[in-house]
Amino acid sequence: MSTLWSESCISFVNFKKTPEQFFIAEHQIDCGNARAYLKENGIETVQYVQDKLPNLTELAEEIISLGNSFIVFYVNKDNYLLSKTLTRHIKESEEDINIVWFGPLKEELNIDSLVDAKTDAYISFEYETGIINLFKTDRTQWDSIDEVLTGTFQTANVCQAKACSSLDFIPSPYQTKLIPVDKAGAAGVMIGRGPDREAFFSIERISSDLEFLNGRNKKGQEVPLKLTARDLSRHPEYDGLLQMLESKAYQFAYEADVSLGCLTVRMLEQLVKSGIRRLNLAVADAAALGKIEECSGKMKELAVSGKVEFRFLFECGGLDEEAMLNNLKFILTEGITGIENTTISTGDKSDSPKGLPKRSCISGKGLRDYIAHYYGKNFKRKVLFHENPLINGFDSYMTGIYGQSNLNGFTKHVSVEKEELDVDQYEKLKEYMSINSAVYVNTPAASEGAPIYSEGSSIIRQENPVFDKNVQAAKQANYCLEHLLTIEDKNRHYELKIDDYYRAEPLRLEVKKYSEAKMNSDAPLDFIRIENESDLESFLEEVDYFISTGRFNKSYLIPSFLVDSCRWLDNCSLTKLPRFRLADDNQILPCLDCNKSVGSIDDMQFDVIQQTYVLTEEEQLKRDCDSCTAADYCSKCAMLPEFLSSERYCEIRKQRPYISYYINIVNLLKFLKRSTGTFRDIRINDVMVSSKYVSYYTGHVDHIGETEYFHQFVNLFIINGTPVFYMPLTGKVYKLTEHLAVIMELMFKGLSVDEIKGHLRDMYKLGDDQIIKDFNAAVELFANTGSLKRAVI
Ligand code: SF4
Ligand code: SF4
């Protein structure tokens, strides 16, 4: 946990949903403002900050352990369910702690009671004075405070406190060091607050914050920064504000929200001059729609030239869907924006299982058909941006490979062979699962014809009854289920639906036996499995072929993932229990190719984790891993499939010390093919990997030394005769000259510096001075890219 901790009286909590749809506990501008105001009034506060959220119990304990009996949650539509669930957890364990909510809850959710949430009070505006008044007043008297709502209330009865038009009484959260400067990109600089009671900062105050932040920017680097306001153009000194931004020309790429209804071509020009690079346009009525055509020429010019990115938020409750459809078609076909940058909400039809306001469904056939067509045309087989993190999680679940930094002692993925877990199971699972975890259920994901909607973000969703039922059951267990993969098993062919994300076609994947696998370009996700001795032989043949040639015999291996790959690596995550299959009798089966249980969810999580340690240690004692030559590079897999005895496993691992290297190279190539231009379109047969086992240029040098010069993941690839190397630290692919590649190969072989120079002399017939110069230059280049693990010269 990382917190900015000091002697404090009030803890602030804000859960932010990242674009990848995971929660982090993060700084937030309203929290920063309130904290700055409290500080000025002699009240110290602390913000809970955590990017790896544990399970609910641990999370509640972490927040309680900050030591304050007054906790303030910033609550909005995104984090409502999590805030509510956590509030109940805290209250159940410490009834005396005061919990206060503030934020745009009233306008976003229309709630009329805090009783169910167990929150003691809610502040809907004038947050700073509200919090301070609550803090200074005994809880029994809270009802009498103007800005505050307690217990059950009707939104119509919301008290009308005096409006404040200037926010300048609030000190800067940046200049008071309550929000670190490097968080400004995410937290933004506040321009104004609203909409019910609009209040703004003055130009001087805004400028002072920008000046302060700009002074801490790296020279020449444009930093994204959101100017936070309901509508930038409603600032009372709007023209002056833009002039200030233009004249100061700070190093920021600003993002701002503006109502489309007031946009003009002149305004667009002014905004661009002021440094606005991303514009979120709210389309609230028919008049606003008219502006799209009026400004389209300018918008197109700005979008096409890359000067401004436009996002459209169509939130026309009463607007004719036909008109919206025409405008949507227009902005997409004109290239003003992409569908991933449009949020569409129209009617108000179905209930949300999360207790959010009714979903705004897209009911008109024309609009639905267009969205289906657009998603079908553009995203048929592609994994969408918001699906990507969950697909990566699914890959981890299948392979058993989890980044060490992602393992926080709580389970990330649980799969069941049925479509729904009951309340009791969620009650038990919540002790195991971290906040950002996902449940995988096995059932058809058919939702054809179901309502389409978006919940205030650009993600188009489609009602998925399986998702809704699971969210409901989890909610009854006071657990907040965010992610669910629906997997339909069609005999080694699977169809996947993620959460309730809309897609025109389901994601398809196949799981093949290793010995029978073939390339299948239709399936974007493929897994291969070692299920019997013949598969194992096939796998070992491939490993040996690669090690002796540096090449791959079967090109389908690169796009495919090997199920339970962790077994062949140097690390096992069993004792962290990041994944498990949950059997019908609640038994926990932690690995995919092995049906051994490590306990039941009816047991305490602590006991189950203990059992994984016992099992691991017993196996290692039995095999005498401590005195084994393979100990450093073997994962010591304790969950072997039935056909594979521990004797056979150990024999393979000892005879082939390079298996984990092979698996790592396959995974690296998979990554490079997905993420780099150099590798994207190459045929895998055209790649050779040069290593200490096999060399492209220096194959004649068979002496292998002891020295390891390079970090583990530095590799030399020869693509159709061109040497390139990938440096994970920088994420870059470097093309090398042949001369440099030769030096690299000789270093891979672990030869001493004198031996390397000797070989260079023999190969190139150069004088000593030139050899030293070339070698030193190569070492300097490798050092500059962060590739070397030790000093060489
Ligand atoms: S090869 Fe066998 S004995 Fe050696 S470390 Fe691996 S599991 Fe242990
Ligand atoms: S026990 Fe084996 S299969 Fe399971 S996580 Fe460890 S290495 Fe992977």
mmCIF file of N, CA and C and ligand atoms in Angstrom, residues 400 564 566-567 571-574 579 590-591 635 637-639, ligand 2:
data_model
loop_
_atom_site.group_PDB
_atom_site.id
_atom_site.type_symbol
_atom_site.label_atom_id
_atom_site.label_comp_id
_atom_site.label_asym_id
_atom_site.label_seq_id
_atom_site.Cartn_x
_atom_site.Cartn_y
_atom_site.Cartn_z
ATOM 1 N N GLY A 400 -1.144 -19.877 -16.546
ATOM 2 C CA GLY A 400 -0.574 -19.886 -15.182
ATOM 3 C C GLY A 400 0.544 -18.873 -15.031
ATOM 4 N N ASP A 564 -1.082 -24.104 -18.892
ATOM 5 C CA ASP A 564 -0.174 -24.400 -17.767
ATOM 6 C C ASP A 564 1.298 -24.308 -18.186
ATOM 7 N N CYS A 566 3.381 -22.430 -17.043
ATOM 8 C CA CYS A 566 4.179 -22.196 -15.829
ATOM 9 C C CYS A 566 4.935 -23.452 -15.406
ATOM 10 N N ARG A 567 4.369 -24.607 -15.719
ATOM 11 C CA ARG A 567 5.027 -25.875 -15.348
ATOM 12 C C ARG A 567 6.433 -25.964 -15.918
ATOM 13 N N ASN A 571 9.256 -20.546 -12.278
ATOM 14 C CA ASN A 571 8.529 -19.955 -11.177
ATOM 15 C C ASN A 571 7.123 -20.528 -11.079
ATOM 16 N N CYS A 572 6.695 -20.829 -9.888
ATOM 17 C CA CYS A 572 5.335 -21.372 -9.698
ATOM 18 C C CYS A 572 4.558 -20.433 -8.793
ATOM 19 N N SER A 573 3.320 -20.114 -9.162
ATOM 20 C CA SER A 573 2.536 -19.149 -8.367
ATOM 21 C C SER A 573 1.501 -19.851 -7.484
ATOM 22 N N LEU A 574 1.611 -21.176 -7.348
ATOM 23 C CA LEU A 574 0.588 -21.929 -6.612
ATOM 24 C C LEU A 574 0.293 -21.349 -5.227
ATOM 25 N N ARG A 579 -5.392 -18.198 -9.389
ATOM 26 C CA ARG A 579 -6.496 -18.725 -10.220
ATOM 27 C C ARG A 579 -6.946 -20.047 -9.623
ATOM 28 N N PRO A 590 -6.471 -25.645 -8.252
ATOM 29 C CA PRO A 590 -5.725 -24.438 -8.638
ATOM 30 C C PRO A 590 -5.068 -24.465 -10.010
ATOM 31 N N CYS A 591 -4.871 -25.637 -10.601
ATOM 32 C CA CYS A 591 -4.176 -25.686 -11.899
ATOM 33 C C CYS A 591 -5.074 -26.368 -12.920
ATOM 34 N N SER A 635 10.383 -24.812 -12.129
ATOM 35 C CA SER A 635 9.258 -24.304 -11.326
ATOM 36 C C SER A 635 8.822 -25.328 -10.275
ATOM 37 N N CYS A 637 6.953 -27.927 -10.376
ATOM 38 C CA CYS A 637 5.492 -28.063 -10.443
ATOM 39 C C CYS A 637 4.994 -29.200 -9.552
ATOM 40 N N ALA A 638 4.124 -28.847 -8.615
ATOM 41 C CA ALA A 638 3.601 -29.856 -7.688
ATOM 42 C C ALA A 638 2.258 -30.408 -8.165
ATOM 43 N N MET A 639 1.734 -29.852 -9.252
ATOM 44 C CA MET A 639 0.414 -30.266 -9.744
ATOM 45 C C MET A 639 0.563 -30.826 -11.154
HETATM 46 S S1 SF4 B 2 1.743 -26.156 -9.551
HETATM 47 FE FE1 SF4 B 2 2.489 -26.394 -11.630
HETATM 48 S S2 SF4 B 2 0.758 -25.886 -12.969
HETATM 49 FE FE2 SF4 B 2 0.292 -25.173 -10.912
HETATM 50 S S3 SF4 B 2 0.949 -23.053 -10.872
HETATM 51 FE FE3 SF4 B 2 2.685 -24.245 -10.123
HETATM 52 S S4 SF4 B 2 3.889 -24.691 -11.929
HETATM 53 FE FE4 SF4 B 2 1.900 -24.004 -12.632
#
